[in-house]
mmCIF file of C-alpha atoms in Angstrom:
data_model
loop_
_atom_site.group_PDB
_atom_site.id
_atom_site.type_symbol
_atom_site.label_atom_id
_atom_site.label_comp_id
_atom_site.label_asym_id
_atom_site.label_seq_id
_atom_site.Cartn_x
_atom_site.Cartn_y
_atom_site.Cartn_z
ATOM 1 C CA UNK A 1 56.032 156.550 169.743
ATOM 2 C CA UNK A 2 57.090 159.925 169.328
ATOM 3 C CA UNK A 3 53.642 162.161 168.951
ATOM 4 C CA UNK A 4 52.510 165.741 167.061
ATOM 5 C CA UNK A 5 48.896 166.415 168.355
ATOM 6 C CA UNK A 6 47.107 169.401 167.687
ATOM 7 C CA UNK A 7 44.063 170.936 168.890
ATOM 8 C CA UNK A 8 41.401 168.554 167.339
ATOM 9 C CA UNK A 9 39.210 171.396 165.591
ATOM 10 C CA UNK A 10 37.313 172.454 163.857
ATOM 11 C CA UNK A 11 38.111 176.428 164.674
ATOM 12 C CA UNK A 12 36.240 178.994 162.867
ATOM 13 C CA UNK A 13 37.017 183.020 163.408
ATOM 14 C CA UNK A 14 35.379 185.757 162.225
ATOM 15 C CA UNK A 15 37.150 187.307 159.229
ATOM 16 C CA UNK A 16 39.709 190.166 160.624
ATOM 17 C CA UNK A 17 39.959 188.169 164.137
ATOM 18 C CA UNK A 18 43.109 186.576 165.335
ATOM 19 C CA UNK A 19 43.116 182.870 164.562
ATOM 20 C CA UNK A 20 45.443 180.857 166.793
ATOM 21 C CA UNK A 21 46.606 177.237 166.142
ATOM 22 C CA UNK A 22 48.503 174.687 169.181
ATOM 23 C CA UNK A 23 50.386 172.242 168.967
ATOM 24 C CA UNK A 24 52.533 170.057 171.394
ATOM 25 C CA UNK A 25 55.369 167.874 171.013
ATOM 26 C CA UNK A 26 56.332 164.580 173.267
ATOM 27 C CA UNK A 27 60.234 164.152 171.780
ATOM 28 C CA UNK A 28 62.499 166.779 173.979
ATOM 29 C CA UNK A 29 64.974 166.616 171.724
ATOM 30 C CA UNK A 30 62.878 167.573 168.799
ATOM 31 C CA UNK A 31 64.853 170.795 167.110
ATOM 32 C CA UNK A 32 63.133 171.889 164.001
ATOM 33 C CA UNK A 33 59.530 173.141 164.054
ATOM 34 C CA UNK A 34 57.071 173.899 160.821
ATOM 35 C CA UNK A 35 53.947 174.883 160.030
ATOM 36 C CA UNK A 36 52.159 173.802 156.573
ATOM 37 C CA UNK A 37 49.159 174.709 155.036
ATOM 38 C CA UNK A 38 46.687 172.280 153.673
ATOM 39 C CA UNK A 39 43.758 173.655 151.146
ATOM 40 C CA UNK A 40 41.022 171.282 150.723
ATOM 41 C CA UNK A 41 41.991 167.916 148.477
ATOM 42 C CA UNK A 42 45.292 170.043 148.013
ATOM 43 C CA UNK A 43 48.723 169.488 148.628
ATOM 44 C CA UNK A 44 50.462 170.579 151.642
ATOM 45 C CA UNK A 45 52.838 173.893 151.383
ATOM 46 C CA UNK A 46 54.998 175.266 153.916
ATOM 47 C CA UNK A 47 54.054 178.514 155.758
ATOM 48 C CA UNK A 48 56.478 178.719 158.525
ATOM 49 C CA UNK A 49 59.354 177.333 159.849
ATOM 50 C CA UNK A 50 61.158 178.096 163.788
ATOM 51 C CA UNK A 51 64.073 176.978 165.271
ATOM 52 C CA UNK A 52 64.923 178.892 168.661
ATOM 53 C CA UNK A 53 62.422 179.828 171.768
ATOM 54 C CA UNK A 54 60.438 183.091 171.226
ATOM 55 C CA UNK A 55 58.164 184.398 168.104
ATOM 56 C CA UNK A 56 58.853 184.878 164.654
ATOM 57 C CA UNK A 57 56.884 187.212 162.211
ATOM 58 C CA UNK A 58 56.417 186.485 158.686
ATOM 59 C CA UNK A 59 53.443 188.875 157.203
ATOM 60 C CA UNK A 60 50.342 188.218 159.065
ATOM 61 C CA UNK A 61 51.561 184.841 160.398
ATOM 62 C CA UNK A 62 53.950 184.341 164.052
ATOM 63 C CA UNK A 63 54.987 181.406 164.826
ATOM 64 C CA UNK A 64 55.537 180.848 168.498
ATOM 65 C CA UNK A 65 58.396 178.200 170.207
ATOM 66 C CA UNK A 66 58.530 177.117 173.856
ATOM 67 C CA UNK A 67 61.066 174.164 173.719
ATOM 68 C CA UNK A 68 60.566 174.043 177.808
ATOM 69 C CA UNK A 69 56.710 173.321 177.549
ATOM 70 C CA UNK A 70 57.356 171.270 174.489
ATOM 71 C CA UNK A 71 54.429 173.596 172.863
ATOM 72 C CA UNK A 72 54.617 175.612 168.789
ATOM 73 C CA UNK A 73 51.721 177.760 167.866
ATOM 74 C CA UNK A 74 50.802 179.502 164.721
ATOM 75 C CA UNK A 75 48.861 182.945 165.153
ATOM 76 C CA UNK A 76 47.361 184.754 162.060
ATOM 77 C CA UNK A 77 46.661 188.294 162.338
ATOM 78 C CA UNK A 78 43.303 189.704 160.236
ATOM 79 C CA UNK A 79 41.962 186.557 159.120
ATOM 80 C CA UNK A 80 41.017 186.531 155.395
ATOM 81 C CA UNK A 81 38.698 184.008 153.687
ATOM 82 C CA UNK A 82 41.237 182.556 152.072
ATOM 83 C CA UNK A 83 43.239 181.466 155.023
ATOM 84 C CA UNK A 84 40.372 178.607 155.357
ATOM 85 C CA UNK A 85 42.664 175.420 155.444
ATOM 86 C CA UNK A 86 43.636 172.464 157.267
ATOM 87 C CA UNK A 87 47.081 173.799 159.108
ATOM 88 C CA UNK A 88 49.665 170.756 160.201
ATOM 89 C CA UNK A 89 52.119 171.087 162.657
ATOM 90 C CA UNK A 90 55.402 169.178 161.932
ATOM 91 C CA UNK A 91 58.357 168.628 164.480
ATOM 92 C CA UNK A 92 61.696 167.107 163.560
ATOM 93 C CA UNK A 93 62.836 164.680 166.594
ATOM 94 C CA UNK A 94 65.723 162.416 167.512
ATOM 95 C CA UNK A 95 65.375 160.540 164.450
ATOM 96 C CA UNK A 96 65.114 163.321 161.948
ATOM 97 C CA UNK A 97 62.668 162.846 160.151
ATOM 98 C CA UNK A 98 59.741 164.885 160.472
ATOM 99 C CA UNK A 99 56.484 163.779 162.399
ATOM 100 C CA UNK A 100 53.200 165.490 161.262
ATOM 101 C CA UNK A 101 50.314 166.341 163.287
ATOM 102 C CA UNK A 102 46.805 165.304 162.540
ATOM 103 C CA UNK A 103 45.793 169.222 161.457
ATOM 104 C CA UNK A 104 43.465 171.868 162.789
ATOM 105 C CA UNK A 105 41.028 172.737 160.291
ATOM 106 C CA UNK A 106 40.125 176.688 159.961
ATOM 107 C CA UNK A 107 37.531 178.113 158.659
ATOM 108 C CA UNK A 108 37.305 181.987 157.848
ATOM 109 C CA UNK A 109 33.695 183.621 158.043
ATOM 110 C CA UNK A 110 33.007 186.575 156.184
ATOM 111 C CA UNK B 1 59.604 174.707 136.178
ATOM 112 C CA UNK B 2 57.084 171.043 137.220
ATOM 113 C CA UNK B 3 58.303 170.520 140.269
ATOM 114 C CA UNK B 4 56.905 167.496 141.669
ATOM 115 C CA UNK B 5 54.544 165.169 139.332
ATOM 116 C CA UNK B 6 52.948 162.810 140.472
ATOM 117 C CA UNK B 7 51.100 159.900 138.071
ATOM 118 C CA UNK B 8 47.889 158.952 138.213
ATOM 119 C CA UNK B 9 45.961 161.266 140.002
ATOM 120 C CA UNK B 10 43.403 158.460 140.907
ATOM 121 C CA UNK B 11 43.476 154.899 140.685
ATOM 122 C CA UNK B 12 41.253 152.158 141.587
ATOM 123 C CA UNK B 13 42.469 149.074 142.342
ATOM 124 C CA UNK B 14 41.003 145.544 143.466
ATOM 125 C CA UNK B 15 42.544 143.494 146.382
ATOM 126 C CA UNK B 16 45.384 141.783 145.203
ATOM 127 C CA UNK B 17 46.429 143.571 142.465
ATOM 128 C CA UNK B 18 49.760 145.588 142.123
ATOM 129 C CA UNK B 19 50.733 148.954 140.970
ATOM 130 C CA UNK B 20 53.265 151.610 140.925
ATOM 131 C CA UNK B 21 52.358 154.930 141.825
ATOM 132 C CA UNK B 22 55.409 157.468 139.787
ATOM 133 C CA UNK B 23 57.173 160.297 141.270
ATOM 134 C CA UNK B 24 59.556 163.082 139.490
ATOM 135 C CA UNK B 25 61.430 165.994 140.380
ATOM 136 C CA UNK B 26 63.027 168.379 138.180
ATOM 137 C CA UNK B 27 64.726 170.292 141.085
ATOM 138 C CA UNK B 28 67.865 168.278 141.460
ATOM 139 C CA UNK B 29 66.926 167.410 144.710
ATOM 140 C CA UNK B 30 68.661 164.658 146.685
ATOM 141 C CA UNK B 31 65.830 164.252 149.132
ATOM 142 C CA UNK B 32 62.654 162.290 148.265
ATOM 143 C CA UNK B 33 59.474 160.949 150.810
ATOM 144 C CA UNK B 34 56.430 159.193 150.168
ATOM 145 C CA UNK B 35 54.127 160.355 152.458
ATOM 146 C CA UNK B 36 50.570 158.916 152.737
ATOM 147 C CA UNK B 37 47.532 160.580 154.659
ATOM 148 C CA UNK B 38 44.355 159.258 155.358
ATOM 149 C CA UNK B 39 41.370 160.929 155.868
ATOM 150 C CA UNK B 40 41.535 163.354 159.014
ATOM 151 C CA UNK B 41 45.075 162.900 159.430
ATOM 152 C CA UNK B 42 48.481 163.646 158.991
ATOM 153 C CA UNK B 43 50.935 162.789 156.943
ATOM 154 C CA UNK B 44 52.915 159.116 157.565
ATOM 155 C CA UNK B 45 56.285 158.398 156.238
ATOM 156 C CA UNK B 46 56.127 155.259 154.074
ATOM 157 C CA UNK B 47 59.929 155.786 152.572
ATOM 158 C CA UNK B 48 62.376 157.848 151.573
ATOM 159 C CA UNK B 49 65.643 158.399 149.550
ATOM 160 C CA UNK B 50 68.971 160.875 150.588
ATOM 161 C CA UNK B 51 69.755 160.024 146.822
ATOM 162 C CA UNK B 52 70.024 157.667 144.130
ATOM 163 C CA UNK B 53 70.543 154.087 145.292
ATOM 164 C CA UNK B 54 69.913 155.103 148.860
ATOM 165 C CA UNK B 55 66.580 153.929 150.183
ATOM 166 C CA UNK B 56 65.000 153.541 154.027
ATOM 167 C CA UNK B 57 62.389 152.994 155.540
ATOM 168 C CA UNK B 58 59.998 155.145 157.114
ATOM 169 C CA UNK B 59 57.251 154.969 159.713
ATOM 170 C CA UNK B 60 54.763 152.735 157.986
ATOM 171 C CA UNK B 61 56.555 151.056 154.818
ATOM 172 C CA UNK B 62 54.481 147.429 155.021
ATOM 173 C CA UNK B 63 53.218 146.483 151.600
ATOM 174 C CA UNK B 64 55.012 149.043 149.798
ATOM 175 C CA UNK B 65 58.667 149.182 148.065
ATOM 176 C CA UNK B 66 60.550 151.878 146.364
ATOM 177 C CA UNK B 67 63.806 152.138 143.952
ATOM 178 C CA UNK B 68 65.688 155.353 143.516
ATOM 179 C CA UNK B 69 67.907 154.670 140.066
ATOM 180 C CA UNK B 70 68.093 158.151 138.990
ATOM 181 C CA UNK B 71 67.979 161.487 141.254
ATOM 182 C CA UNK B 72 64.678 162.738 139.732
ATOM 183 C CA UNK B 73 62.623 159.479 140.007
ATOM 184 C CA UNK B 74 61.266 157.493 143.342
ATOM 185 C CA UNK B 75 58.770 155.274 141.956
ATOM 186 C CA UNK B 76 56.468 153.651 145.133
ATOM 187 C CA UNK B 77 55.074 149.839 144.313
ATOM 188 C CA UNK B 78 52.379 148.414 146.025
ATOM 189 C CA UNK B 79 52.424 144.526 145.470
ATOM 190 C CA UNK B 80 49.276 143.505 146.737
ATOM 191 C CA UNK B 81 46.554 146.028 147.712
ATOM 192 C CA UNK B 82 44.704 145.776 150.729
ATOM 193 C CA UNK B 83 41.311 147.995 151.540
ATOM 194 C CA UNK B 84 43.781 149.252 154.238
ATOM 195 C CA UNK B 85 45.847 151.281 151.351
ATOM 196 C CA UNK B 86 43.286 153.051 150.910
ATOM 197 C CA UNK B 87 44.743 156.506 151.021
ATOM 198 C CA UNK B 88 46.049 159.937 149.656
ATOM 199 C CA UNK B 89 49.580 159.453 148.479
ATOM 200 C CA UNK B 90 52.079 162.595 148.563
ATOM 201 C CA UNK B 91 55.541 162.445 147.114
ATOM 202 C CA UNK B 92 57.511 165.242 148.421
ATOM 203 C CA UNK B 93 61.164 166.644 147.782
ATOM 204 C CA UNK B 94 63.764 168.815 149.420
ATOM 205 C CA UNK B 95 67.081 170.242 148.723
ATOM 206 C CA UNK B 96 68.595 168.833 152.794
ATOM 207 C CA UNK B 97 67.234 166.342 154.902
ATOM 208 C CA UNK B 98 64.485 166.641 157.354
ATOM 209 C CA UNK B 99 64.814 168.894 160.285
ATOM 210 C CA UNK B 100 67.137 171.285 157.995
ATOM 211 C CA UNK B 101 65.372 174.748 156.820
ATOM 212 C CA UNK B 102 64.606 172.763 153.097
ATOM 213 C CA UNK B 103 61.079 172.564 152.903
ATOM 214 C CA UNK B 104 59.383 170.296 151.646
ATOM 215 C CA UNK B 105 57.944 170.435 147.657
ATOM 216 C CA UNK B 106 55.278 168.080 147.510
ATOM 217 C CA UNK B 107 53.528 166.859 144.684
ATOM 218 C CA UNK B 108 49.599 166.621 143.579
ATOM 219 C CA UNK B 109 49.066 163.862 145.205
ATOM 220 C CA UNK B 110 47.872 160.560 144.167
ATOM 221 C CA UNK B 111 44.481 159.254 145.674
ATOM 222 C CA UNK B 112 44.222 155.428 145.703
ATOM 223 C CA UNK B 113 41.433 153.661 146.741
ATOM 224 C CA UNK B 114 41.272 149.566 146.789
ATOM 225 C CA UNK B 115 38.072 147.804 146.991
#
């Protein structure tokens, strides 16, 4: 059973702090990488995707890859309010079809 | 531009009883997925379509079938319910497959619960 598991949450940051969300992978040949965003008894919406080791930057979000460690994480910069979700990590293995994990839920205090 | 709709938005249903929960895309979107997602979870792969008259299975298709006749449709039938349905149902879309950079355009979601 290939497995997605996340850091089981709940994490709450003070708004304008650094909120940063794990996530590790068990398939080594897993090659695509994405983060979506889940509002509350909404549905999900993709935030980022990463392909290749290293960081990418999209706004306030970076998405970090380490294919070695088998490891993704999503860091958001100034925390707003309104980046209270449930974030799910989802890794495309062998089989290519995308496994989701189970979500780290983030709250935002003003 | 819909999207993704999704029909009903709720449904009850007793134990036994059968129903088909709708899915449309007006993307032109080879690439369908029903997803379901219970409470405190992610998302599981019940079945999906890489276009009309192409079905598979996914990770957890028991008790459920699908039919892809047209590209925009992927209706999801549940033939008898079991309390272990009981779930958040998410039909999703994308332009490529999985693991390609297509995201994923899901729908409202249908919540079914089956007492």
């Amino acid at each position: 059973q290939k497995e997605v598991e996340q850091n089981s949450g709940p994490l709450s940051v003070p708004e304008g702090a650094i909120a940063s969300l794990n996530c590790t992978y068990s398939d080594r040949v897993s090659q695509s990488f994405f983060w979506y965003r889940q509002y509350s008894g909404k549905s999900p919406e993709l935030i980022m995707s990463i392909y290749s080791n290293g960081d990418k930057e999209d706004g306030r979000f970076t998405a970090q890859l380490n294919k070695a460690s088998q490891y993704v994480s999503l860091l958001i910069r100034d925390s707003q309010p309104s980046d209270s979700a449930t974030y799910l990590c989802a890794v495309t293995g062998s089989a290519r079809q995308l496994t989701f994990g189970s979500g780290t839920q983030l709250t935002v205090l003003p | 531009n819909a999207g993704v709709t999704q029909t009903p938005k709720f449904r009850i249903l007793k134990i036994g009883q059968s129903m088909t929960l709708q899915c449309a895309q007006d993307m032109n979107h080879n690439y369908m997925y029903w997803y379901r997602q219970d409470p405190g979870m992610g998302l599981k792969l019940i079945y999906y379509s890489v276009g009309a008259g192409i079905t598979d299975k996914g990770e957890v298709p028991n008790g459920y079938n699908v039919s892809r006749s047209t590209t925009e449709d992927f209706p999801l039938r549940l033939e008898l319910a079991a309390p272990s349905q009981t779930s958040v149902y998410f039909c999703a879309s994308s332009y490529r497959g999985q693991g390609n950079n297509s995201p994923l355009h899901f729908g409202n979601g249908t919540r079914l619960t089956v007492t």
